[in-house]
Structures are given as structure tokens and as C-alpha cells.
XYZ file of C-alpha atoms in Angstrom:
432
model
C 104.752 -133.486 -37.292
C 101.190 -132.596 -36.774
C 102.206 -129.753 -34.510
C 104.730 -128.849 -37.237
C 102.171 -129.021 -39.962
C 99.815 -126.713 -37.704
C 102.006 -123.902 -37.215
C 102.585 -123.867 -40.730
C 99.032 -123.753 -41.544
C 98.361 -120.846 -38.757
C 101.239 -118.587 -40.341
C 99.964 -119.383 -43.960
C 96.515 -118.407 -43.038
C 97.776 -115.265 -41.364
C 99.698 -114.276 -44.286
C 96.717 -115.082 -46.985
C 94.442 -112.927 -44.672
C 96.152 -110.330 -43.542
C 97.895 -107.376 -45.376
C 101.666 -106.620 -45.331
C 103.017 -103.751 -47.534
C 105.980 -101.580 -47.444
C 106.094 -97.828 -47.502
C 108.921 -95.012 -47.904
C 108.533 -91.978 -46.097
C 110.482 -88.696 -46.747
C 111.351 -87.048 -43.123
C 112.216 -83.579 -42.879
C 113.666 -83.974 -39.531
C 116.120 -86.757 -40.892
C 116.286 -84.706 -44.728
C 116.164 -88.526 -45.783
C 113.498 -91.136 -46.928
C 112.710 -93.958 -44.486
C 111.296 -97.443 -45.305
C 108.823 -98.711 -42.680
C 106.538 -102.000 -43.060
C 103.361 -102.237 -42.219
C 101.194 -105.270 -41.131
C 97.110 -104.982 -40.594
C 95.097 -107.128 -39.044
C 93.372 -109.636 -41.056
C 89.881 -107.916 -39.745
C 90.893 -104.607 -40.797
C 88.778 -104.314 -44.081
C 85.690 -106.078 -42.185
C 85.036 -103.838 -39.347
C 85.375 -100.164 -40.727
C 84.640 -98.740 -37.215
C 87.339 -100.669 -35.357
C 90.564 -99.106 -34.052
C 93.510 -101.481 -33.322
C 96.451 -101.009 -30.929
C 99.947 -99.924 -32.808
C 102.953 -101.914 -31.990
C 105.942 -99.840 -33.432
C 109.347 -101.984 -33.810
C 112.481 -100.506 -34.336
C 115.429 -102.555 -35.962
C 112.662 -104.141 -38.160
C 114.949 -106.337 -40.082
C 115.016 -108.575 -37.418
C 112.709 -107.875 -34.881
C 109.523 -107.220 -37.106
C 109.330 -111.080 -37.632
C 109.749 -112.673 -34.171
C 106.976 -109.798 -33.263
C 104.529 -110.832 -36.265
C 104.825 -114.450 -35.215
C 104.242 -114.192 -31.529
C 101.383 -111.548 -32.222
C 99.718 -114.017 -34.733
C 100.130 -117.182 -32.407
C 98.522 -115.217 -29.019
C 95.818 -113.561 -31.416
C 94.972 -116.994 -32.458
C 94.258 -118.046 -28.917
C 92.562 -114.655 -28.400
C 95.253 -114.081 -25.645
C 96.522 -111.147 -27.587
C 94.447 -108.735 -29.411
C 94.938 -107.889 -33.094
C 97.162 -104.874 -33.755
C 98.565 -102.825 -36.359
C 102.347 -104.014 -36.408
C 104.727 -101.089 -38.056
C 108.419 -101.455 -38.540
C 111.339 -98.799 -39.375
C 114.031 -100.557 -41.185
C 117.662 -99.199 -39.728
C 119.922 -101.116 -40.859
C 120.648 -101.094 -44.802
C 123.460 -98.329 -43.945
C 123.743 -99.314 -40.389
C 121.413 -96.366 -39.655
C 120.243 -97.564 -36.451
C 123.661 -96.174 -34.751
C 123.049 -92.815 -35.852
C 119.555 -93.107 -34.938
C 120.270 -94.002 -31.238
C 122.814 -91.195 -30.751
C 122.674 -89.394 -27.409
C 124.125 -86.406 -25.823
C 126.742 -87.823 -23.231
C 126.098 -84.995 -20.728
C 121.958 -85.167 -20.625
C 121.678 -88.898 -21.847
C 119.046 -87.650 -24.266
C 119.066 -87.911 -28.235
C 121.298 -85.498 -29.704
C 122.369 -84.541 -33.401
C 121.104 -87.253 -35.610
C 119.682 -89.590 -32.782
C 117.489 -86.207 -32.013
C 116.588 -85.879 -35.352
C 115.102 -89.601 -35.577
C 113.627 -89.334 -32.328
C 111.885 -86.207 -33.644
C 110.984 -88.094 -36.922
C 108.976 -90.707 -34.902
C 107.022 -88.560 -32.550
C 106.569 -85.512 -35.067
C 106.342 -87.177 -38.266
C 105.750 -91.313 -38.261
C 103.280 -91.296 -35.551
C 101.055 -88.460 -36.996
C 101.042 -89.826 -40.720
C 99.995 -93.405 -39.193
C 96.990 -92.004 -37.295
C 95.781 -89.810 -40.114
C 96.018 -93.137 -42.380
C 95.272 -96.008 -40.172
C 92.774 -96.636 -37.540
C 94.862 -96.577 -34.487
C 93.707 -97.002 -30.936
C 95.372 -94.510 -28.294
C 97.274 -97.590 -26.945
C 100.590 -97.435 -28.381
C 103.626 -99.905 -27.981
C 107.384 -99.436 -29.071
C 110.113 -101.766 -29.060
C 113.726 -102.051 -29.644
C 117.022 -103.917 -28.883
C 119.975 -102.786 -27.322
C 120.858 -99.125 -28.683
C 117.111 -98.662 -29.989
C 116.047 -100.181 -26.910
C 117.921 -97.429 -25.089
C 116.762 -94.486 -27.287
C 113.040 -95.842 -26.812
C 113.278 -94.312 -23.332
C 113.622 -90.998 -24.170
C 110.083 -90.882 -25.128
C 109.331 -91.233 -21.222
C 110.492 -87.504 -21.285
C 107.007 -86.276 -23.669
C 104.961 -84.114 -21.421
C 102.003 -85.809 -23.534
C 102.929 -89.770 -23.399
C 102.808 -91.329 -27.064
C 103.342 -94.670 -26.001
C 101.687 -96.747 -23.308
C 104.089 -99.613 -23.022
C 107.607 -99.898 -23.796
C 109.657 -103.110 -24.612
C 113.191 -102.633 -23.910
C 115.365 -105.829 -25.009
C 118.762 -105.444 -23.569
C 119.324 -101.570 -23.715
C 122.161 -99.792 -23.826
C 121.632 -97.240 -21.518
C 122.683 -93.869 -21.563
C 124.924 -92.068 -18.621
C 122.188 -91.063 -15.943
C 119.322 -93.030 -17.283
C 119.707 -95.647 -14.501
C 118.327 -92.854 -12.317
C 116.144 -91.092 -14.746
C 113.907 -93.643 -15.953
C 112.739 -94.488 -12.410
C 111.806 -91.056 -12.115
C 110.031 -91.006 -14.885
C 108.041 -94.147 -14.105
C 107.233 -92.683 -10.724
C 106.035 -89.391 -12.019
C 103.532 -91.380 -14.644
C 100.007 -90.177 -14.240
C 98.601 -92.769 -17.096
C 98.666 -96.737 -16.998
C 102.360 -97.513 -17.985
C 103.322 -100.824 -18.811
C 107.407 -101.283 -18.909
C 109.126 -104.633 -20.056
C 113.438 -105.090 -19.850
C 115.369 -108.181 -20.374
C 119.048 -109.307 -20.003
C 120.588 -112.707 -19.956
C 123.492 -114.260 -18.434
C 125.018 -114.657 -21.828
C 124.611 -110.952 -22.151
C 127.174 -108.042 -22.673
C 128.575 -107.626 -19.348
C 128.334 -103.939 -19.363
C 124.728 -104.369 -20.216
C 124.057 -106.466 -17.750
C 125.298 -104.558 -14.909
C 123.490 -101.532 -16.293
C 120.247 -103.485 -16.407
C 120.179 -105.069 -13.199
C 120.991 -101.501 -11.372
C 118.235 -100.004 -13.471
C 115.974 -102.989 -12.433
C 116.727 -102.471 -8.768
C 115.879 -99.026 -9.073
C 112.340 -99.513 -11.088
C 111.479 -102.428 -8.518
C 111.810 -99.716 -5.738
C 109.029 -97.268 -7.629
C 105.715 -97.307 -5.522
C 103.010 -96.305 -8.387
C 99.887 -98.263 -9.199
C 99.918 -97.106 -12.662
C 103.044 -98.938 -13.623
C 102.954 -102.212 -14.609
C 106.747 -103.435 -14.572
C 108.090 -106.518 -15.390
C 111.831 -107.798 -15.407
C 113.252 -111.088 -17.126
C 117.031 -112.590 -16.500
C 116.943 -115.401 -18.813
C 119.610 -118.265 -18.181
C 121.406 -119.952 -21.040
C 120.536 -117.023 -23.646
C 122.997 -114.875 -25.384
C 122.749 -111.287 -26.265
C 120.599 -112.197 -29.174
C 118.679 -114.947 -28.225
C 117.183 -113.288 -25.519
C 114.803 -111.374 -27.700
C 112.994 -114.711 -28.755
C 112.737 -115.389 -24.876
C 111.664 -111.509 -23.902
C 109.150 -110.828 -26.930
C 106.178 -113.355 -25.836
C 106.868 -112.374 -22.086
C 106.750 -108.795 -22.722
C 103.391 -109.345 -25.090
C 101.702 -111.345 -22.356
C 102.636 -108.774 -19.637
C 101.147 -106.219 -21.533
C 98.179 -107.820 -23.101
C 97.310 -109.957 -19.656
C 94.203 -107.758 -18.794
C 92.824 -108.796 -22.364
C 92.530 -112.432 -21.790
C 89.458 -114.626 -21.725
C 88.792 -115.692 -17.851
C 91.018 -118.748 -17.513
C 90.198 -121.461 -14.914
C 92.916 -119.722 -12.585
C 91.069 -116.690 -12.823
C 87.724 -118.435 -12.017
C 89.130 -120.385 -8.822
C 91.281 -117.231 -7.361
C 89.034 -114.512 -7.931
C 85.443 -115.116 -9.219
C 84.542 -118.573 -7.005
C 85.637 -116.953 -3.702
C 82.871 -113.705 -4.355
C 79.954 -114.141 -2.418
C 78.312 -111.704 -4.796
C 78.694 -109.211 -7.701
C 79.647 -111.822 -10.114
C 78.128 -109.663 -12.911
C 80.164 -106.381 -11.566
C 83.253 -108.472 -11.964
C 82.656 -109.015 -15.384
C 81.834 -105.256 -16.321
C 84.740 -103.874 -14.457
C 87.004 -106.379 -16.564
C 85.585 -105.193 -19.621
C 85.952 -101.780 -18.509
C 89.440 -102.064 -17.511
C 90.472 -103.909 -20.974
C 88.727 -100.377 -22.639
C 90.728 -98.012 -20.204
C 94.126 -99.734 -20.284
C 94.430 -100.699 -23.861
C 91.645 -98.620 -25.709
C 89.942 -101.945 -26.839
C 85.772 -101.587 -26.527
C 84.739 -104.975 -27.156
C 81.675 -107.627 -26.330
C 82.071 -109.817 -23.331
C 83.159 -112.840 -24.653
C 80.495 -115.994 -24.315
C 83.017 -118.015 -22.751
C 82.999 -115.166 -19.870
C 79.805 -115.135 -19.560
C 79.594 -118.975 -18.755
C 82.378 -118.641 -16.290
C 80.024 -115.937 -14.430
C 76.923 -118.014 -14.797
C 78.986 -121.011 -13.098
C 79.708 -118.679 -10.188
C 76.173 -117.554 -9.881
C 74.738 -120.848 -9.785
C 77.408 -122.170 -7.521
C 77.046 -119.076 -4.728
C 72.780 -118.645 -5.232
C 73.812 -115.062 -6.488
C 70.503 -115.257 -8.820
C 69.989 -111.744 -9.318
C 73.256 -111.864 -10.909
C 71.214 -113.312 -13.881
C 69.208 -110.143 -14.369
C 72.161 -108.170 -14.285
C 74.004 -110.338 -16.644
C 70.875 -109.961 -18.914
C 71.367 -106.041 -18.923
C 74.546 -106.750 -20.714
C 73.498 -109.355 -22.925
C 70.422 -107.448 -23.780
C 72.716 -104.514 -25.108
C 75.395 -106.803 -26.801
C 73.902 -109.559 -28.178
C 70.088 -108.243 -28.516
C 69.466 -110.165 -31.850
C 70.239 -113.429 -29.662
C 68.480 -115.317 -27.314
C 71.099 -114.759 -24.589
C 68.843 -112.037 -22.893
C 65.988 -114.165 -22.537
C 67.692 -116.981 -21.565
C 69.137 -114.979 -18.403
C 65.912 -113.103 -17.695
C 64.523 -116.959 -17.818
C 66.918 -117.984 -15.559
C 66.419 -115.194 -13.004
C 62.878 -116.114 -12.865
C 63.403 -119.745 -12.839
C 65.842 -119.829 -9.757
C 63.797 -117.306 -7.677
C 60.800 -119.504 -8.428
C 58.667 -117.039 -10.354
C 57.940 -119.915 -13.132
C 54.909 -118.007 -14.976
C 57.720 -115.073 -15.911
C 60.381 -117.848 -16.546
C 58.028 -119.707 -18.806
C 57.371 -116.218 -20.820
C 61.299 -115.335 -21.280
C 61.989 -118.982 -22.450
C 59.077 -118.911 -25.061
C 60.426 -115.413 -26.026
C 63.668 -117.079 -26.958
C 62.395 -119.206 -29.028
C 61.764 -116.432 -31.622
C 65.613 -115.069 -31.346
C 68.895 -116.081 -32.731
C 70.383 -119.197 -31.631
C 73.962 -118.782 -29.778
C 76.275 -121.369 -28.985
C 74.700 -124.055 -26.558
C 71.488 -122.262 -26.359
C 69.053 -123.677 -29.141
C 65.247 -123.262 -30.017
C 64.434 -126.635 -28.770
C 66.569 -126.331 -25.712
C 64.274 -122.593 -24.906
C 60.878 -124.863 -25.482
C 61.876 -127.791 -23.261
C 62.504 -125.579 -20.702
C 59.627 -123.649 -21.076
C 57.262 -126.888 -21.224
C 58.784 -128.494 -17.926
C 58.711 -125.051 -16.302
C 54.776 -125.209 -16.950
C 54.030 -128.211 -15.171
C 55.519 -126.415 -11.795
C 52.900 -123.529 -12.272
C 49.692 -123.790 -9.855
C 46.545 -124.817 -11.893
C 43.187 -123.899 -10.266
C 40.315 -126.915 -10.272
C 36.951 -125.607 -11.044
C 33.681 -127.389 -10.060
C 34.622 -128.434 -6.251
C 32.514 -128.260 -3.715
C 31.689 -124.641 -2.015
C 33.079 -123.098 -4.909
C 36.693 -123.149 -4.052
C 39.803 -124.024 -6.025
C 42.331 -126.312 -5.210
C 45.783 -125.932 -6.455
C 47.665 -128.573 -8.250
C 51.457 -128.592 -8.740
C 52.273 -131.095 -11.455
C 56.132 -133.008 -10.668
C 58.574 -132.203 -13.363
C 59.509 -135.625 -15.048
C 63.305 -136.103 -15.744
C 64.111 -134.924 -19.190
C 67.046 -135.079 -21.378
C 67.002 -131.232 -22.309
C 70.303 -129.627 -22.508
C 71.488 -127.046 -20.198
C 74.289 -124.628 -20.072
C 77.240 -126.087 -18.406
C 77.820 -125.047 -14.789
C 81.534 -124.976 -15.026
C 83.299 -122.270 -17.178
C 85.000 -122.752 -20.195
C 88.310 -121.546 -19.949
C 90.143 -119.216 -22.303
C 87.100 -119.031 -24.504
C 88.159 -116.612 -27.254
C 85.780 -114.166 -28.141
C 83.336 -113.891 -31.006
C 81.571 -110.592 -32.286
C 79.204 -113.317 -33.648
C 78.052 -116.081 -31.945
C 80.067 -118.566 -33.479
C 82.150 -121.703 -32.068
C 85.690 -120.902 -31.139
C 88.543 -122.896 -29.726
C 88.921 -123.046 -25.867
C 92.256 -123.818 -23.775
C 91.336 -127.664 -23.809
C 92.104 -127.344 -27.836
C 95.743 -128.175 -28.542
C 98.026 -127.513 -31.771
């Protein structure tokens, strides 16, 4: 019962703090009006400089809601970024069949299908880009006939979509061979997902599996491909299985550092831990068009690896990142202080701990912690005693007493969501 209330409160909060509207667009290509549904992210009006990936859903009468729910859930745990979700309604008069019409010889959109194809590429996308802050990364999704149509966008000389979610596609003639050819030829990172099930239409199953075999043979490092063949699922219920799998495939690079990523990729590095972090966020920006600050939880994961391996120069490298991204907080001074402390330059370490006292607290880093660390390290600094025989000074090093001063946990907090301001956020240990 508690889980049910959690889910209800989650989606109620999403409804209250994000915007969903309907808009009617007149299409010259179709010579008709088309209704679309727009859902803007909760932060859209707060961060006026930020751009968001676009998810364009065909058959929105029944695909919009499951996409909306999965995107909201994934974003709550910060596995999926905020996106602009757009749905095209196609089932008022069963327009979807005319919209997906294709030429029997070429397999490409023709007649009304060609007009709908041009409506999306030449009218709708430019309209949305002009009206909303849309990032270069765009996703398109459809089911059976509309899933077959979306493959036609692979033929664009300049790709309009970076990711394709093809749920039980109805494939036109020749597409089993042509789609792999286009995927092999892509010169930009591209995500491609398709799914079928044992309860799917037999004709569809056979074509989709043949296409899967051909795509699997493609050797293109820029292609990120995933295929699902669900068991005990019908043509329609496979949608509820396929949508989260597709979204988590496409946005896998976006996720915070997890325990598995830490163990398999970070803990085994002898050095260059800070470089791993910068490479991760550069990949997020390059692949998804999302520029973001390093998550505080990801800093902690890298700090744990630095302490474990003794790669203390990594603290100095982390300071270059934290100084730019969290300049008003004490994170930069903390990283520099840790670098000097671990390399036994206690005088400089004390200076940075004291500097940190003047900055904003952030997560576990507090003013009390910084002052306690500074006081403890002062006792390790050699002191020259005056007035000794022969005028010689004697170095005195005091022992540091055991204190209860809090320190940063040396194990990574997994899956900690990002915060653009230093506030507490849920981790993977938090359960609904």
C-alpha cells in the first residue's frame, strides 16, 4: 500500500509542476490541421538557458501516457534527464494508416505517407525548435505502422533524429536490407531500439528477427543497438516492456556512477581517475547534447578511488573541476586541502581548510569540519623552539589527537542524482 501511495504522489507532483498543453498546427504539406500534445519539464521556466532533448511520440493517443510515466520515473531517480515530450495524435479518424503509407517498390513513404513524413521533418520539427529550447538530441518512437514509418528518417542526408524506438514495426519491402545499410553508414552517434514478442503477429516477428540478424552484423562503433524479444507478451503489451528498456538504453551514458560502474571501471584504474570523470561528462554532452555540472555523488566516487589507489594528484585535478562548477562552495578548497594533506604539505593544507571556512557549505562539507581539520593539521607542522644552547632551533612535532571530526565517506554513494545547487538528493539506497 505504501508503494501505491508513493507512485501516486510522484505522478501527482509531476502533474503539478510540469506543463502539458495541446496545440493545433495547420500543415501545408497535409492540407489539414494536426493536434499535438506538449509536455514541458518541471524546470523549464526556472532555467531559461537550458536546452532539453526532444522525445517525439507517434500514435500519442495511447503511447504518450506510457512514455510520460517512464520518463517521469526515470528522471525522479536521475537515470533519465528531463526532456520535452511531444505527441502527434493520429487516431481520431485512423489517420495513422494514411500517415504510414509507403511505395510498394521503394519501401519509402508515398502519397499521404510522404506528406506526413514531410510534415514532421519540414514543418513540425522547425516549429518546435523555434518555439521551445530543444537540444540537438532527438528521439522518435512508434508502434507497428508508425514504427515502420520512422525508419524513413534514416534516409535524411542530415539526420533529424539521434535515436529510434521501433516497437513491433511493420516493415516495408526491402527494409530488412536497407535499414542495416543506413545504420552502417551513419557518421554520427545513433541509437536504435526494436522489439517484438512471442505473442506478436507472426508476420511481424519473422521480419523483425530477420532485421535483427542483419543489424547485429553491422560493424559501426557509432551505432548503439538493442533488440528485445519478450516472452508472454502480446503485440500491445510488449509496449510496456519495451519503452523503459529503450529509454534506459538510450540514456545509459547519462546515469550517475553506480556501484557496478565504480567496481568494473573506476576502482581498477591505477590513476587518471579525474580524467575518467571529465570524459564521462564530455560523453554526456557529446552524445545527448546535455551540458551539466558533475554530480556531487560522482565526485565522491572518484575521491574514493583516489584514496584507495594513492593517486593523490587526482585531488588537484578534481579541484580544477569543482572550482569552475561550484565556485561559491567550499568544494574547491576541500579538494586542494586534501591534495596537500595527502602529500604531507600540511601548511598549505591548513591554508585551504581555513579558506573553505569562508565559503558555502555543500553536502557533508561543513564549516565545523573544515576548522577541525585545520586545527588537527596545525599540530603536525614542525615548530621551531627558540633560546636553545648554541642558537639552534629544535623541530617539535606534536601528535594529532583522535577526534570525532566528520570526514568524507571513502566509499562512493551510488546513483546520486545531480543537483545544480548543493542540496541533499536521493541515492539508490532510497526505496519507494
